[in-house]
Amino acid sequence: MLYVKGLYKSYRTGSREYQVLKGVSLHVAQGEFVAVMGPSGSGKSTLLNCISCYIPYDQGSITLGGTNLSQLSENALAKIRNEKLGFVFQDFMLLDGLTVRENILVPRIIQGKADRKAEERADQLVKLFGIARIQDKYPAEISGGERQRTAVARSLINEPYIILADEPTGNLDSKSSRTVIESFENARNQMNATIFMVTHDSFAASFCDRVILLKDGTVYRLLEKQDSRSSFQEQLLEAIKDMSDTEG
């Protein structure tokens, strides 16, 4: 589904150039839930922004659903971003003046495709994420966890190739975090959704199939869940400690 090969990205400040990504390669299969973790400055956000077509990269390739993104025009990239990618952000990004259901339908409304099929899809999503009872409420009237589940539902309304989630549990308490991560699991298990998540939270990452550790713009280590969620979290914490111990 998603293939990143030899990705390089640098930024220039005055006469100085800072390399952020240094030959990153990874893949995410259809129906897989994958997380990227790493310390501040490791390149997590830059990687996500490159995949989401928001910033250009210097070298390498990103292939999504069989399409090489580097060969597309700006208009074609915008179409991919609007129709084939689902986004979930740390701060929800819901529209206060719209109900939960209307927020879920926003991507289809923007495209002028809020038809019966979209309405049926919204019905399916509010049931899947346990938010049917609040679908006529406004964001200010619901909890943070419910807002984020609404955002996850919105990300799926277009049946995207992949959901890109940027610190989706960053503003939530532990109970709400678990509910949101379980909503990703539900999307993967019941809709075969593909999810690529940037997180600093080992608890959230422990629900994933695989975790990619980034350090200094390179892939430091790849971990795959073999046993229980709790044992995978312990493995993640140990790997993160090892990565910290090797800094410098």
XYZ file of N, CA and C in Angstrom, residues 11-181:
513
model
N 16.463 21.001 5.297
C 15.983 22.378 5.377
C 17.185 23.305 5.382
N 17.021 24.467 4.788
C 18.103 25.442 4.756
C 17.713 26.663 5.587
N 18.594 27.058 6.478
C 18.423 28.269 7.274
C 19.638 29.153 7.042
N 19.439 30.225 6.285
C 20.567 31.054 5.921
C 21.520 30.263 5.048
N 22.772 30.176 5.465
C 23.769 29.435 4.697
C 23.922 28.000 5.176
N 23.172 27.630 6.220
C 23.313 26.290 6.791
C 22.201 25.359 6.309
N 22.562 24.126 6.061
C 21.597 23.112 5.635
C 21.507 22.029 6.704
N 20.284 21.682 7.084
C 20.055 20.661 8.103
C 19.366 19.460 7.470
N 20.030 18.327 7.521
C 19.423 17.102 7.009
C 18.523 16.506 8.074
N 17.248 16.315 7.721
C 16.274 15.783 8.673
C 16.004 14.307 8.411
N 15.813 13.934 7.148
C 15.647 12.528 6.780
C 16.855 12.107 5.950
N 17.413 10.959 6.295
C 18.678 10.532 5.685
C 18.549 9.109 5.132
N 17.761 8.989 4.071
C 17.636 7.690 3.412
C 16.654 6.748 4.077
N 15.519 7.274 4.522
C 14.511 6.454 5.202
C 13.777 5.560 4.210
N 13.682 4.283 4.534
C 12.907 3.328 3.736
C 11.979 2.543 4.660
N 10.739 2.359 4.244
C 9.771 1.595 5.027
C 8.599 1.214 4.134
N 7.766 0.310 4.638
C 6.545 -0.021 3.912
C 5.428 -0.285 4.909
N 4.215 -0.065 4.462
C 3.011 -0.356 5.248
C 2.072 -1.128 4.344
N 1.703 -2.343 4.755
C 0.840 -3.190 3.934
C -0.632 -2.821 4.120
N -1.446 -3.228 3.163
C -2.892 -3.027 3.264
C -3.417 -3.669 4.543
N -4.211 -2.918 5.299
C -4.806 -3.440 6.518
C -3.867 -3.504 7.703
N -2.714 -2.861 7.609
C -1.736 -2.901 8.695
C -1.820 -1.632 9.526
N -1.516 -1.761 10.818
C -1.494 -0.641 11.759
C -0.038 -0.481 12.196
N 0.601 0.596 11.730
C 2.034 0.803 11.960
C 2.260 2.149 12.637
N 3.177 2.169 13.596
C 3.517 3.411 14.288
C 4.968 3.780 14.033
N 5.240 5.076 14.089
C 6.599 5.597 14.057
C 6.841 6.314 15.369
N 7.950 5.951 16.028
C 8.327 6.590 17.279
C 9.766 7.082 17.167
N 10.121 8.016 18.037
C 11.482 8.523 18.057
C 11.537 9.817 18.837
N 12.724 10.219 19.274
C 12.860 11.457 20.050
C 12.549 12.688 19.217
N 12.370 13.808 19.875
C 12.156 15.075 19.190
C 13.335 15.347 18.259
N 13.027 15.719 17.017
C 14.077 15.989 16.051
C 14.524 14.792 15.257
N 13.870 13.645 15.466
C 14.274 12.423 14.757
C 13.764 12.378 13.324
N 12.781 13.234 13.007
C 12.251 13.288 11.645
C 10.850 12.739 11.484
N 10.185 12.415 12.594
C 8.849 11.810 12.531
C 7.851 12.698 11.778
N 7.756 13.955 12.207
C 6.771 14.861 11.610
C 7.116 15.176 10.162
N 8.407 15.326 9.870
C 8.825 15.584 8.492
C 8.454 14.410 7.597
N 8.678 13.200 8.090
C 8.310 12.007 7.323
C 6.820 11.997 7.026
N 6.003 12.277 8.041
C 4.552 12.276 7.860
C 4.133 13.355 6.862
N 4.761 14.521 6.936
C 4.422 15.618 6.025
C 4.817 15.313 4.587
N 5.904 14.570 4.413
C 6.295 14.159 3.058
C 5.277 13.166 2.493
N 4.887 12.186 3.311
C 3.927 11.178 2.860
C 2.573 11.810 2.552
N 2.209 12.827 3.330
C 0.901 13.462 3.157
C 0.878 14.489 2.031
N 2.004 14.628 1.317
C 2.089 15.531 0.160
C 2.068 17.010 0.548
N 2.340 17.323 1.804
C 2.331 18.720 2.230
C 3.670 19.403 1.994
N 4.760 18.647 2.019
C 6.062 19.232 1.740
C 6.812 18.347 0.741
N 7.630 18.952 -0.122
C 8.409 18.162 -1.083
C 9.623 17.544 -0.397
N 10.146 16.486 -0.964
C 11.354 15.871 -0.425
C 12.462 15.984 -1.470
N 13.712 15.828 -1.015
C 14.864 16.076 -1.876
C 15.184 14.895 -2.790
N 15.042 13.706 -2.252
C 15.475 12.510 -2.983
C 14.717 11.302 -2.460
N 14.558 10.291 -3.306
C 13.847 9.085 -2.908
C 12.495 8.999 -3.585
N 11.680 8.063 -3.124
C 10.354 7.895 -3.726
C 9.332 7.478 -2.675
N 8.095 7.912 -2.905
C 6.954 7.499 -2.086
C 5.896 6.974 -3.040
N 5.524 5.727 -2.847
C 4.506 5.095 -3.693
C 3.304 4.753 -2.832
N 2.147 5.230 -3.237
C 0.920 5.010 -2.482
C -0.120 4.380 -3.391
N -0.565 3.192 -3.034
C -1.578 2.505 -3.842
C -1.152 2.310 -5.286
N 0.158 2.094 -5.495
C 0.671 1.866 -6.839
C 1.040 3.119 -7.605
N 0.816 4.301 -7.010
C 1.125 5.568 -7.677
C 2.365 6.196 -7.059
N 3.348 6.537 -7.891
C 4.561 7.202 -7.431
C 4.254 8.690 -7.275
N 4.255 9.179 -6.048
C 3.839 10.556 -5.782
C 4.796 11.579 -6.362
N 6.060 11.215 -6.519
C 7.048 12.176 -7.016
C 6.802 12.554 -8.471
N 5.996 11.765 -9.161
C 5.740 12.017 -10.581
C 4.446 12.803 -10.815
N 3.803 13.228 -9.745
C 2.508 13.895 -9.878
C 2.637 15.416 -9.841
N 1.717 16.083 -10.505
C 1.638 17.541 -10.471
C 1.034 17.989 -9.140
N 1.101 19.291 -8.877
C 0.524 19.823 -7.640
C -0.978 19.544 -7.570
N -1.667 19.671 -8.684
C -3.110 19.408 -8.706
C -3.415 17.945 -8.419
N -2.592 17.059 -8.980
C -2.788 15.627 -8.749
C -2.489 15.263 -7.303
N -1.462 15.902 -6.733
C -1.145 15.666 -5.316
C -2.286 16.139 -4.421
N -2.868 17.288 -4.765
C -3.996 17.805 -3.984
C -5.178 16.840 -4.052
N -5.384 16.228 -5.209
C -6.485 15.272 -5.365
C -6.237 14.023 -4.507
N -4.996 13.539 -4.497
C -4.632 12.401 -3.643
C -4.883 12.750 -2.183
N -4.427 13.935 -1.790
C -4.548 14.370 -0.394
C -6.016 14.475 0.023
N -6.846 14.980 -0.871
C -8.252 15.207 -0.540
C -9.106 13.948 -0.614
N -8.707 12.990 -1.462
C -9.587 11.850 -1.714
C -9.025 10.500 -1.272
N -7.702 10.380 -1.196
C -7.102 9.072 -0.927
C -6.367 8.987 0.404
N -6.279 10.095 1.115
C -5.631 10.108 2.427
C -6.643 10.537 3.484
N -6.584 9.881 4.647
C -7.396 10.303 5.786
C -6.459 10.851 6.854
N -6.857 11.940 7.506
C -5.987 12.584 8.483
C -6.633 12.629 9.858
N -5.817 12.341 10.880
C -6.253 12.491 12.272
C -5.162 13.272 12.991
N -5.546 14.404 13.592
C -4.579 15.290 14.226
C -4.713 15.269 15.748
N -3.680 15.745 16.417
C -3.677 15.777 17.877
C -4.800 16.660 18.430
N -5.075 17.774 17.748
C -6.076 18.726 18.258
C -7.426 18.608 17.538
N -7.722 17.434 17.017
C -9.037 17.046 16.482
C -9.408 17.729 15.158
N -9.265 19.067 15.097
C -9.576 19.822 13.871
C -11.034 19.661 13.444
N -11.935 19.656 14.424
C -13.362 19.612 14.105
C -13.891 21.038 13.954
N -14.963 21.176 13.210
C -15.595 22.482 13.026
C -16.664 22.670 14.092
N -16.498 23.703 14.913
C -17.367 23.906 16.080
C -18.827 24.114 15.712
N -19.089 24.707 14.548
C -20.462 25.021 14.160
C -21.206 23.873 13.516
N -20.551 22.719 13.399
C -21.181 21.549 12.794
C -21.353 20.440 13.826
N -22.381 19.628 13.650
C -22.597 18.495 14.545
C -21.547 17.412 14.276
N -21.532 16.420 15.142
C -20.628 15.279 14.965
C -20.835 14.653 13.593
N -22.065 14.391 13.252
C -22.355 13.752 11.953
C -21.924 14.645 10.798
N -22.202 15.933 10.885
C -21.822 16.856 9.816
C -20.304 16.936 9.681
N -19.594 16.901 10.808
C -18.136 16.910 10.767
C -17.600 15.676 10.043
N -18.216 14.540 10.309
C -17.790 13.306 9.645
C -17.975 13.415 8.130
N -19.024 14.093 7.711
C -19.354 14.213 6.291
C -18.600 15.333 5.578
N -17.853 16.164 6.312
C -17.199 17.335 5.717
C -16.377 17.012 4.467
N -15.515 15.972 4.470
C -14.736 15.705 3.244
C -15.608 15.445 2.017
N -16.758 14.787 2.226
C -17.658 14.518 1.095
C -18.414 15.791 0.695
N -18.731 16.628 1.677
C -19.415 17.892 1.384
C -18.508 18.778 0.535
N -17.223 18.846 0.896
C -16.250 19.655 0.159
C -16.153 19.195 -1.296
N -16.240 17.895 -1.505
C -16.157 17.339 -2.862
C -17.478 17.417 -3.618
N -18.530 17.853 -2.924
C -19.847 17.877 -3.554
C -20.424 16.488 -3.728
N -20.011 15.561 -2.819
C -20.445 14.167 -2.938
C -21.132 13.672 -1.656
N -21.872 14.569 -1.012
C -22.599 14.168 0.190
C -23.916 13.496 -0.206
N -23.789 12.375 -0.908
C -24.940 11.680 -1.453
C -25.415 10.569 -0.504
N -26.320 9.756 -0.995
C -26.876 8.687 -0.157
C -25.799 7.699 0.284
N -24.849 7.432 -0.600
C -23.768 6.527 -0.252
C -22.948 7.083 0.912
N -22.705 8.393 0.887
C -21.955 9.031 1.967
C -22.739 8.962 3.277
N -24.049 9.181 3.195
C -24.899 9.110 4.385
C -24.873 7.698 4.980
N -24.921 6.694 4.118
C -24.871 5.302 4.592
C -23.518 4.993 5.228
N -22.466 5.538 4.637
C -21.122 5.364 5.197
C -21.031 6.021 6.575
N -21.622 7.200 6.722
C -21.623 7.899 8.014
C -22.387 7.092 9.058
N -23.524 6.503 8.658
C -24.290 5.643 9.575
C -23.428 4.489 10.079
N -22.690 3.883 9.162
C -21.822 2.759 9.505
C -20.719 3.197 10.472
N -20.150 4.367 10.230
C -19.022 4.838 11.038
C -19.437 5.238 12.451
N -20.574 5.913 12.597
C -20.979 6.330 13.949
C -21.311 5.116 14.810
N -21.817 4.072 14.172
C -22.087 2.833 14.919
C -20.783 2.139 15.284
N -19.861 2.053 14.336
C -18.589 1.374 14.559
C -17.804 2.003 15.698
N -17.848 3.334 15.799
C -17.053 4.031 16.807
C -17.843 4.431 18.050
N -19.060 3.924 18.176
C -19.830 4.151 19.387
C -20.217 5.598 19.624
N -20.449 6.337 18.545
C -20.802 7.753 18.701
C -22.167 8.081 18.081
N -22.964 7.056 17.829
C -24.290 7.290 17.238
C -25.171 8.134 18.151
N -25.040 7.925 19.454
C -25.908 8.658 20.401
C -25.553 10.139 20.500
N -24.356 10.515 20.057
C -23.947 11.929 20.139
C -23.827 12.566 18.756
N -24.327 11.906 17.726
C -24.083 12.399 16.367
C -24.735 13.751 16.080
N -25.735 14.141 16.867
C -26.383 15.436 16.654
C -25.874 16.507 17.617
N -24.858 16.162 18.414
C -24.250 17.140 19.320
C -23.118 17.873 18.619
N -22.677 18.973 19.246
C -21.589 19.772 18.701
C -20.299 19.468 19.459
N -19.130 19.721 18.849
C -17.860 19.390 19.494
C -17.720 19.894 20.924
N -18.236 21.081 21.214
C -18.117 21.645 22.565
C -18.934 20.865 23.594
N -19.846 20.033 23.120
C -20.740 19.307 24.025
C -20.273 17.885 24.312
N -19.142 17.481 23.734
C -18.687 16.106 23.904
C -17.263 16.077 24.460
N -16.823 14.905 24.912
C -15.500 14.769 25.528
C -14.390 14.738 24.477
N -13.142 14.865 24.952
C -12.002 14.813 24.046
C -11.920 13.486 23.321
N -12.174 12.411 24.028
C -12.141 11.097 23.393
C -13.199 10.956 22.320
N -14.387 11.495 22.588
C -15.464 11.440 21.598
C -15.133 12.306 20.383
N -14.475 13.446 20.624
C -14.057 14.296 19.501
C -13.059 13.568 18.615
N -12.108 12.868 19.258
C -11.098 12.184 18.463
C -11.693 10.992 17.718
N -12.660 10.302 18.322
C -13.321 9.219 17.603
C -14.106 9.768 16.410
N -14.665 10.965 16.581
C -15.332 11.636 15.462
C -14.330 11.933 14.357
N -13.129 12.376 14.743
C -12.082 12.673 13.761
C -11.636 11.411 13.029
N -11.558 10.292 13.750
C -11.190 9.026 13.115
C -12.273 8.623 12.112
N -13.531 8.771 12.510
C -14.640 8.454 11.603
C -14.582 9.330 10.359
N -14.318 10.619 10.559
C -14.205 11.544 9.408
C -13.096 11.108 8.461
N -11.984 10.635 9.033
C -10.844 10.232 8.196
C -11.185 9.044 7.300
N -12.235 8.297 7.648
C -12.606 7.094 6.900
C -13.756 7.311 5.923
N -14.356 8.489 5.924
C -15.566 8.709 5.133
C -15.298 8.545 3.635
N -14.074 8.840 3.181
C -13.729 8.725 1.765
C -13.167 7.355 1.394
N -13.160 6.426 2.368
C -12.541 5.112 2.136
C -11.112 5.284 1.598
N -10.255 5.968 2.369
C -8.912 6.315 1.879
C -7.990 5.110 1.773
N -6.905 5.300 1.007
C -5.865 4.267 0.951
C -5.266 4.045 2.332
N -5.022 5.159 3.043
C -4.322 5.085 4.319
C -4.739 6.245 5.211
N -4.771 5.991 6.518
C -5.008 7.046 7.497
C -3.661 7.462 8.070
N -3.389 8.758 8.048
C -2.176 9.315 8.639
C -2.559 10.007 9.935
N -2.069 9.483 11.049
C -2.446 9.994 12.366
C -1.231 10.623 13.046
N -1.343 11.879 13.410
C -0.241 12.627 14.018
C -0.519 12.841 15.507
N 0.137 12.056 16.352
C -0.031 12.135 17.813
C -1.513 12.156 18.201
N -2.302 11.173 17.749
C -3.758 11.228 17.953
C -4.193 11.154 19.412
N -3.333 10.676 20.318
C -3.710 10.585 21.738
C -2.995 11.644 22.586
N -2.318 12.574 21.923
C -1.485 13.542 22.642
C -2.222 14.424 23.627
N -3.496 14.710 23.360
C -4.272 15.602 24.238
C -5.293 14.859 25.087
N -5.132 13.540 25.226
C -6.156 12.735 25.887
C -5.633 12.079 27.157
N -6.550 11.813 28.091
C -6.182 11.037 29.270
C -6.080 9.562 28.879
N -5.607 8.734 29.808
C -5.326 7.335 29.477
C -6.574 6.569 29.042
N -7.710 6.837 29.684
C -8.937 6.132 29.327
C -9.392 6.506 27.918
N -9.370 7.802 27.622
C -9.774 8.259 26.294
C -8.793 7.779 25.229
N -7.494 7.746 25.589
C -6.474 7.273 24.651
C -6.760 5.845 24.227
N -7.071 5.015 25.207
C -7.341 3.612 24.893
C -8.551 3.494 23.977
N -9.598 4.271 24.250
C -10.804 4.218 23.422
C -10.505 4.615 21.985
N -9.678 5.655 21.814
C -9.333 6.116 20.466
C -8.487 5.080 19.735
N -7.489 4.511 20.421
C -6.640 3.503 19.787
C -7.468 2.264 19.429
